[in-house]
mmCIF file of C-alpha atoms and ligand atoms in Angstrom:
data_model
loop_
_atom_site.group_PDB
_atom_site.id
_atom_site.type_symbol
_atom_site.label_atom_id
_atom_site.label_comp_id
_atom_site.label_asym_id
_atom_site.label_seq_id
_atom_site.Cartn_x
_atom_site.Cartn_y
_atom_site.Cartn_z
ATOM 1 C CA MET A 1 0.000 0.000 0.000
ATOM 2 C CA LYS A 2 1.273 3.424 -0.954
ATOM 3 C CA GLN A 3 1.910 5.809 1.863
ATOM 4 C CA VAL A 4 -0.010 9.043 1.576
ATOM 5 C CA SER A 5 2.141 12.096 2.185
ATOM 6 C CA LYS A 6 1.407 14.261 5.197
ATOM 7 C CA LYS A 7 0.454 17.239 3.070
ATOM 8 C CA ARG A 8 -1.886 15.080 1.031
ATOM 9 C CA GLN A 9 -3.438 13.650 4.159
ATOM 10 C CA GLU A 10 -4.017 17.129 5.575
ATOM 11 C CA ASP A 11 -5.459 18.273 2.258
ATOM 12 C CA ASN A 12 -7.896 15.383 2.312
ATOM 13 C CA GLU A 13 -9.094 16.353 5.769
ATOM 14 C CA ILE A 14 -9.579 19.977 4.710
ATOM 15 C CA TYR A 15 -11.293 18.833 1.531
ATOM 16 C CA LYS A 16 -13.924 16.875 3.441
ATOM 17 C CA VAL A 17 -14.829 19.937 5.479
ATOM 18 C CA ILE A 18 -14.926 22.573 2.748
ATOM 19 C CA ARG A 19 -16.656 20.224 0.310
ATOM 20 C CA GLN A 20 -19.517 19.881 2.776
ATOM 21 C CA GLU A 21 -19.661 23.632 3.209
ATOM 22 C CA PHE A 22 -19.513 24.290 -0.536
ATOM 23 C CA LEU A 23 -22.384 21.930 -1.329
ATOM 24 C CA SER A 24 -24.538 23.336 1.456
ATOM 25 C CA LYS A 25 -24.555 26.821 -0.084
ATOM 26 C CA GLU A 26 -27.843 27.728 -1.648
ATOM 27 C CA TYR A 27 -26.272 28.753 -4.955
ATOM 28 C CA ASN A 28 -24.423 25.425 -5.205
ATOM 29 C CA GLN A 29 -27.444 23.161 -4.960
ATOM 30 C CA ILE A 30 -27.895 22.551 -8.671
ATOM 31 C CA CYS A 31 -25.550 20.852 -11.159
ATOM 32 C CA PHE A 32 -23.589 23.417 -13.196
ATOM 33 C CA ILE A 33 -24.207 21.643 -16.508
ATOM 34 C CA GLU A 34 -26.760 23.492 -18.662
ATOM 35 C CA ASP A 35 -30.308 22.172 -18.468
ATOM 36 C CA CYS A 36 -29.394 19.475 -15.977
ATOM 37 C CA ASN A 37 -31.177 20.956 -12.943
ATOM 38 C CA LYS A 38 -30.338 17.910 -10.857
ATOM 39 C CA ARG A 39 -29.150 18.270 -7.312
ATOM 40 C CA ALA A 40 -25.404 18.692 -7.086
ATOM 41 C CA ASN A 41 -23.789 16.209 -4.756
ATOM 42 C CA THR A 42 -20.259 16.119 -6.133
ATOM 43 C CA ILE A 43 -17.502 18.609 -6.901
ATOM 44 C CA GLU A 44 -16.145 19.128 -10.374
ATOM 45 C CA HIS A 45 -12.596 20.509 -10.324
ATOM 46 C CA SER A 46 -12.799 22.730 -13.391
ATOM 47 C CA MET A 47 -9.049 23.395 -13.468
ATOM 48 C CA GLY A 48 -8.021 19.919 -12.395
ATOM 49 C CA ARG A 49 -6.585 19.023 -9.014
ATOM 50 C CA ILE A 50 -2.854 19.221 -9.430
ATOM 51 C CA GLY A 51 -0.708 22.300 -9.010
ATOM 52 C CA TYR A 52 -1.664 25.886 -8.250
ATOM 53 C CA ALA A 53 -3.966 28.293 -10.079
ATOM 54 C CA ASP A 54 -1.841 31.411 -9.504
ATOM 55 C CA ASP A 55 0.798 33.025 -7.295
ATOM 56 C CA TRP A 56 -1.730 33.777 -4.583
ATOM 57 C CA ALA A 57 -2.647 30.099 -4.305
ATOM 58 C CA ARG A 58 0.999 29.046 -4.375
ATOM 59 C CA GLU A 59 1.925 31.491 -1.620
ATOM 60 C CA ASN A 60 -0.956 30.273 0.516
ATOM 61 C CA GLY A 61 -0.360 26.596 -0.183
ATOM 62 C CA ILE A 62 -3.792 26.093 -1.740
ATOM 63 C CA THR A 63 -3.541 23.428 -4.422
ATOM 64 C CA LEU A 64 -6.213 23.274 -7.122
ATOM 65 C CA PHE A 65 -7.610 20.294 -5.252
ATOM 66 C CA LEU A 66 -8.670 22.732 -2.502
ATOM 67 C CA ASP A 67 -9.180 25.904 -4.534
ATOM 68 C CA VAL A 68 -12.923 26.528 -4.257
ATOM 69 C CA ARG A 69 -12.676 29.360 -6.780
ATOM 70 C CA PHE A 70 -12.538 26.700 -9.478
ATOM 71 C CA TRP A 71 -14.975 24.232 -8.031
ATOM 72 C CA LYS A 72 -18.303 23.619 -9.706
ATOM 73 C CA PRO A 73 -21.282 21.914 -8.127
ATOM 74 C CA CYS A 74 -22.051 18.806 -10.159
ATOM 75 C CA CYS A 75 -24.424 15.845 -10.071
ATOM 76 C CA LEU A 76 -22.858 12.401 -9.893
ATOM 77 C CA GLU A 77 -23.890 11.436 -13.403
ATOM 78 C CA HIS A 78 -22.270 14.478 -14.985
ATOM 79 C CA ASN A 79 -19.208 14.111 -12.829
ATOM 80 C CA LEU A 80 -18.711 10.649 -14.302
ATOM 81 C CA GLU A 81 -19.656 11.802 -17.772
ATOM 82 C CA LEU A 82 -17.114 14.627 -17.683
ATOM 83 C CA GLU A 83 -14.460 12.011 -17.035
ATOM 84 C CA ASN A 84 -15.537 9.800 -19.890
ATOM 85 C CA ASN A 85 -16.886 12.209 -22.496
ATOM 86 C CA PRO A 86 -14.173 14.373 -24.089
ATOM 87 C CA GLU A 87 -16.699 16.580 -25.907
ATOM 88 C CA LEU A 88 -18.569 17.492 -22.761
ATOM 89 C CA SER A 89 -15.396 18.009 -20.805
ATOM 90 C CA LYS A 90 -14.015 20.245 -23.560
ATOM 91 C CA LYS A 91 -17.084 22.411 -23.253
ATOM 92 C CA TYR A 92 -16.999 22.743 -19.480
ATOM 93 C CA GLN A 93 -13.551 22.075 -18.132
ATOM 94 C CA LEU A 94 -11.179 25.014 -18.064
ATOM 95 C CA SER A 95 -8.264 22.679 -17.587
ATOM 96 C CA LYS A 96 -8.776 21.234 -21.040
ATOM 97 C CA ILE A 97 -9.006 24.655 -22.644
ATOM 98 C CA HIS A 98 -6.002 26.201 -20.963
ATOM 99 C CA GLY A 99 -4.269 22.870 -20.660
ATOM 100 C CA GLY A 100 -0.766 22.096 -21.690
ATOM 101 C CA LYS A 101 1.027 23.714 -18.786
ATOM 102 C CA LYS A 102 2.365 20.945 -16.663
HETATM 103 ZN ZN1 LIG P 201 -25.817 17.189 -13.984
#
């Protein structure tokens, strides 16, 4: 079994808490995909999860995984579909549009 790094472990703990808070906000109740209107119960990381969005995030140690500025409320079906449907993910995921920077 792979050992999870301390930072990663801490991030996971923080994630659990802010995810709950994010999804409890009134304006985050509905899936962000057009015409879906289903209840959002997952998070879509629109910029991906790895690395930092900008200098501010880097200085504050907020990886994209925890950067709520780029989170979108998403239903489970669309969350899975975004992973498996390149067309849909191209339309909605910023990471694919601005991608390339590793
Ligand atoms: Zn949806």
